[in-house]
Amino acid sequence: MLNQEHWVLVTNRAVEAMKKNLKQASFVGQCMHDVPRRSCAFLGGATTKIYIVNVPAAAGKEDIKDYEDLDVTMWMPHWPFMWDHVAAFDAQFCQTYERSLPGTSITFQYVLFHYSQSTIRGIADADNNFVRTLLRQRGITRLLPWYGEILIAKYFFKLLPDEILGLVINDSSWSAWMALNYTNMRLRRLVQESVRRRIKHFVGLFFADALEIFFHLLGSNNALITGPLVRCIMSVDNPIYTQVYPIQLDIILPRRYAFGSFDSFVRSQGYHGENTGNVEMSLRKGLKRFHTYLSWNGVMKVCLLLATDDKTLPGLLSAPSSSQMFALSHTRLYCFYPQLFAKRQFLYIRNDVDDIIMPPYEEFNFGLWNRDGLVLSEPCGETCPVLWRRITAGGGVAIMRWGGFHGDKDYGKHVSPPDYFVQSEKSKFDHLLSEYNLGPVDNVLSLLRHSRGVVFGSMALGVIQDLLFEPHDLNLLVGCQGRRSIERYIQNHGYRLVQEQTGNMGSTVSCLTTYSHKVTHRQITLTVSRAHSTLAPLIQAPSTLQMNFVSWYGAVCLYPEQTLQNKGLVHFSENEDGLLLDRYEQRGYRITYQGNHLGHFCTAQPRSIQSPAVHVVPFLPLDETRTAIKSTDIMWRLNGKCCEDFARCAVFVDVRNYEVVEVHTPADESL
């Protein structure tokens, strides 16, 4: 039976089938155009996405206060054979909608089923037989596809307490983890806490009394953990990892002199040397020697693999199967073939697999299908083994930044944004912009590109996060060279100049002009930067709440750790410009001074738009976004003593339009 904590309600294959068929169901939304909708989230499946689907608002409970309020909704066409199957289950809510396709005489019936938690436990076991049975029923063909979807937790992004979200996260798949990490800072923190607990649990099986020392040693020597133990950490939704008990810890050391430190540490934990020798080149290229150690009871084993040079990656990527390409550093988890792993499949990368005895594939490929290594039945796409890959989230590699032993290292973005998230943010910007009669959003983005301008203020904040208020003005920021282009564009769309200020504008602002629409009386404020960089005035805003902007390549939040928690740091003394922030406090934001020990997020630390602490929601493919950011990037810091209470943070802007130097962490350099 499906226990109360199980949340992955459909199999990967079921998700793929539904996703494929839903693409052909464009008329579903048209038929239900007059029914109030609510956004619901679907969690799980063979994907790095969380599906957001609009269902009739009558489904589920509006107010979620308890675990029992997390109900499941299924929405599907009213076909007799399906109706007979699900009618046996006691749905607390069932309503039939009959709709006609606009402009035609074709009529469809759609049934909305609503199940409580007590009913869910009777629907299916952990193998999701309920969904599989529906998909196998006669009539599920291209002509009569499956239009249903199983959805979880209305509004769970905002209203659920951490305890309930923790239950959801603990029973989510690796793919759901990666997707949840890119939704908001709150879910990212909860996911990282869950990952951190799992890492400490599994590594603690080997070094229970010296975990902190071990991870410090791992980071200072740029070493990597690989092998079945990493797979156990990542296989959160697969119960088989409890059957394959990790009894060996494999560590790749990048350089010769690191061996002495690890050898001393392993022996100090009660292990004794078992074997040593050279690694055969036919097994692993990039590795030179190995040293194995046994625990005092002869059960647990540690294997130190010495690389031929300072790089750990060649030894890892010379594995014969994609199922072995996982790694754990002192701050990150790497999955080099995430789509195959999500589908529980793998590919043989090398042709000499039959000649390799170690490691036994029966153990290493646990929980995966396609054990005979046959070619996948569908095009492999990004999972194709012959494609070039990069050690970045945009290079086809899934990277989980788990924050290190104490959770205070290497935070930031770590996975390519799901397509639905990017499109929803761009649609949100389009919606907010539609009130100003400036034409299609793509035209406005093209204007921002050619003029090097940005949108900032409440409008930009509204794109970054959902607001409880509607922005009433549009603020544009542009350099002197792009001013004429923007003025010409807004005047051509019915705006006229009503005010221009040039005096007492500060060191970074040349002038401030206000335009009003002739009909709607909507106002646009244009701020012209005096500096070479368009963003210079933005960095001198009174608070980090105002340090957000929308450019032609995406939406950017310079201080997401505070902003996404509805907090803003003040950058002036208590007696200065306080009235400028009153409206933010009235809207529910907390205005505070910089506290102590903010670490990587200290506002006095230098950073750039490419910094991992900056949140970027791209409107373009990642490669194009990176190129765009490099051409317009700046480096800045908010002056003052780092992490000091009531620090007066003036502004220092360093323009790097010609070249941006990216600072790498030790983990990056080792890879």
XYZ file of C-alpha atoms in Angstrom, residues 407-651:
245
model
C 25.902 24.466 4.838
C 27.783 27.755 4.483
C 29.872 27.159 1.338
C 29.352 27.424 -2.402
C 25.708 28.482 -2.522
C 24.008 29.814 -5.628
C 22.473 28.586 -8.852
C 23.325 25.040 -9.709
C 21.045 23.729 -12.418
C 19.719 24.874 -15.758
C 16.343 26.567 -15.195
C 13.330 24.485 -16.245
C 11.700 25.679 -19.444
C 8.348 26.292 -17.778
C 9.994 28.538 -15.184
C 11.722 30.677 -17.799
C 8.569 30.993 -19.870
C 6.429 31.830 -16.843
C 8.801 34.621 -15.788
C 8.840 36.074 -19.286
C 5.041 35.816 -19.400
C 4.873 37.577 -16.041
C 6.956 40.432 -17.438
C 4.685 40.548 -20.494
C 1.623 40.753 -18.224
C 3.041 43.573 -16.089
C 4.145 45.446 -19.210
C 0.793 45.118 -20.996
C -0.711 48.003 -18.989
C 1.680 50.508 -20.591
C 0.760 50.087 -24.287
C 4.360 49.602 -25.400
C 3.683 46.819 -27.874
C 4.747 43.148 -27.744
C 7.207 42.159 -25.049
C 9.720 40.967 -27.666
C 9.794 44.482 -29.146
C 10.520 45.958 -25.718
C 13.290 43.422 -25.101
C 14.767 44.263 -28.505
C 14.698 47.959 -27.534
C 16.512 47.189 -24.278
C 19.135 45.240 -26.186
C 19.976 47.961 -28.702
C 19.832 50.806 -26.164
C 21.588 48.808 -23.387
C 18.756 49.800 -21.078
C 17.043 47.908 -18.259
C 13.744 47.959 -16.367
C 14.127 48.379 -12.609
C 12.038 49.310 -9.565
C 8.769 47.625 -8.574
C 8.277 46.188 -12.059
C 11.571 44.262 -11.879
C 10.803 43.124 -8.336
C 7.450 41.826 -9.585
C 9.172 39.662 -12.191
C 11.585 38.193 -9.633
C 8.922 37.264 -7.083
C 5.139 37.281 -6.746
C 3.994 40.604 -5.302
C 1.086 41.356 -3.015
C 0.688 44.697 -4.793
C 0.440 45.834 -8.409
C 3.298 48.063 -9.657
C 1.890 51.477 -10.639
C 4.875 52.861 -12.519
C 7.485 51.771 -15.019
C 11.105 52.743 -14.392
C 13.672 52.562 -17.180
C 17.416 52.971 -16.743
C 19.708 53.712 -19.690
C 23.114 55.158 -20.490
C 23.615 58.435 -22.328
C 24.163 56.693 -25.663
C 20.874 54.788 -25.570
C 18.674 57.625 -24.307
C 17.426 58.807 -27.701
C 16.336 55.313 -28.779
C 14.141 54.820 -25.717
C 12.668 58.340 -25.833
C 11.762 57.922 -29.498
C 10.147 54.537 -28.839
C 7.928 55.610 -25.931
C 6.890 58.831 -27.700
C 5.829 56.770 -30.730
C 3.554 54.781 -28.398
C 1.568 57.779 -27.140
C 3.689 59.166 -24.304
C 4.565 62.845 -23.844
C 7.209 64.512 -21.696
C 5.793 66.065 -18.510
C 8.876 66.675 -16.368
C 12.676 66.717 -16.575
C 15.112 67.035 -13.657
C 18.833 67.615 -14.097
C 19.992 69.205 -10.833
C 21.148 67.460 -7.672
C 21.030 64.026 -9.269
C 24.089 62.528 -7.608
C 27.353 61.278 -9.044
C 25.889 58.516 -11.223
C 22.630 60.048 -12.578
C 22.641 62.569 -15.411
C 18.926 63.397 -15.562
C 15.486 62.109 -14.654
C 12.557 62.462 -17.095
C 8.899 61.537 -16.641
C 6.491 60.657 -19.469
C 2.702 60.261 -19.298
C 0.407 58.438 -21.724
C -2.156 60.637 -23.458
C -5.055 58.223 -22.883
C -4.287 55.906 -19.966
C -2.184 58.480 -18.039
C 0.267 55.721 -17.120
C 3.686 57.145 -16.265
C 7.162 56.053 -17.309
C 10.243 57.376 -15.522
C 13.490 57.363 -17.489
C 16.742 57.582 -15.508
C 19.879 58.365 -17.514
C 23.164 57.089 -16.118
C 26.095 59.486 -16.035
C 28.631 56.636 -15.838
C 29.782 54.381 -18.641
C 27.873 51.502 -17.052
C 24.086 51.602 -17.258
C 23.795 49.806 -13.920
C 25.840 52.275 -11.855
C 22.773 54.138 -10.432
C 21.135 50.821 -9.582
C 23.989 49.858 -7.264
C 23.499 53.169 -5.400
C 19.869 52.396 -4.541
C 18.940 52.955 -0.865
C 18.301 49.247 -0.285
C 19.022 45.842 -1.820
C 15.262 45.513 -2.441
C 15.714 47.934 -5.345
C 18.732 46.137 -6.816
C 16.805 44.104 -9.372
C 16.470 44.672 -13.093
C 15.101 43.166 -16.293
C 17.423 43.216 -19.282
C 16.921 41.859 -22.779
C 18.513 38.549 -21.768
C 16.591 37.966 -18.518
C 15.608 39.101 -15.041
C 18.374 39.631 -12.468
C 18.238 39.857 -8.670
C 21.565 41.065 -7.243
C 20.827 40.051 -3.633
C 18.385 37.113 -3.801
C 19.185 35.673 -0.373
C 17.597 38.724 1.255
C 15.086 39.814 -1.416
C 13.365 36.434 -1.818
C 12.830 36.383 1.948
C 11.117 39.803 1.764
C 14.110 41.455 3.423
C 16.144 44.441 2.331
C 19.434 45.804 3.650
C 19.747 49.561 4.196
C 22.768 51.287 2.661
C 22.706 54.619 4.461
C 22.622 55.859 8.029
C 19.363 55.888 9.941
C 18.731 59.620 9.449
C 19.148 59.631 5.673
C 16.484 59.034 3.040
C 14.320 56.926 5.318
C 11.133 58.009 3.570
C 12.278 56.287 0.381
C 11.729 52.899 1.994
C 8.441 53.558 3.791
C 6.358 52.132 0.969
C 8.342 48.883 1.010
C 7.678 48.487 4.722
C 3.992 49.185 4.108
C 3.968 46.395 1.516
C 5.253 43.819 3.993
C 9.019 43.970 3.457
C 11.412 44.045 6.391
C 14.100 46.727 6.267
C 17.174 45.786 8.304
C 20.813 46.703 8.661
C 23.494 44.252 7.703
C 24.055 41.630 10.392
C 27.100 39.679 11.431
C 28.724 36.704 9.713
C 26.827 36.651 6.444
C 29.693 34.812 4.783
C 29.415 34.548 1.019
C 26.331 36.790 1.056
C 27.948 39.677 2.902
C 26.969 42.783 0.939
C 30.455 44.229 1.289
C 31.969 41.333 -0.657
C 32.908 42.076 -4.296
C 30.641 40.389 -6.797
C 29.500 40.558 -10.415
C 26.377 39.522 -12.284
C 28.137 36.231 -13.017
C 28.630 35.614 -9.299
C 26.897 32.445 -8.034
C 25.224 34.584 -5.358
C 23.321 36.561 -8.037
C 20.023 35.121 -9.256
C 19.503 35.260 -13.047
C 16.334 34.050 -14.791
C 17.353 33.878 -18.470
C 14.936 34.550 -21.324
C 17.416 32.974 -23.771
C 19.355 29.702 -24.029
C 22.069 29.562 -21.391
C 24.998 29.965 -23.790
C 23.481 33.130 -25.269
C 22.689 34.439 -21.789
C 26.272 33.965 -20.601
C 27.589 35.774 -23.669
C 25.169 38.654 -23.097
C 26.117 38.978 -19.431
C 29.836 39.006 -20.200
C 29.395 41.901 -22.628
C 27.582 44.068 -20.052
C 28.877 42.746 -16.722
C 30.125 44.966 -13.923
C 31.934 44.225 -10.694
C 30.997 46.123 -7.547
C 31.019 46.022 -3.797
C 29.111 47.952 -1.169
C 31.780 49.723 0.861
C 32.111 49.305 4.591
C 33.574 46.735 6.929
C 32.464 43.239 6.054
C 29.603 41.942 8.206
C 29.617 44.849 10.663
C 26.394 46.057 12.252
C 25.144 49.410 10.986
C 27.938 49.584 8.403
C 27.550 52.601 6.155
C 27.756 51.033 2.711
C 28.702 53.562 0.053
C 29.183 52.320 -3.479
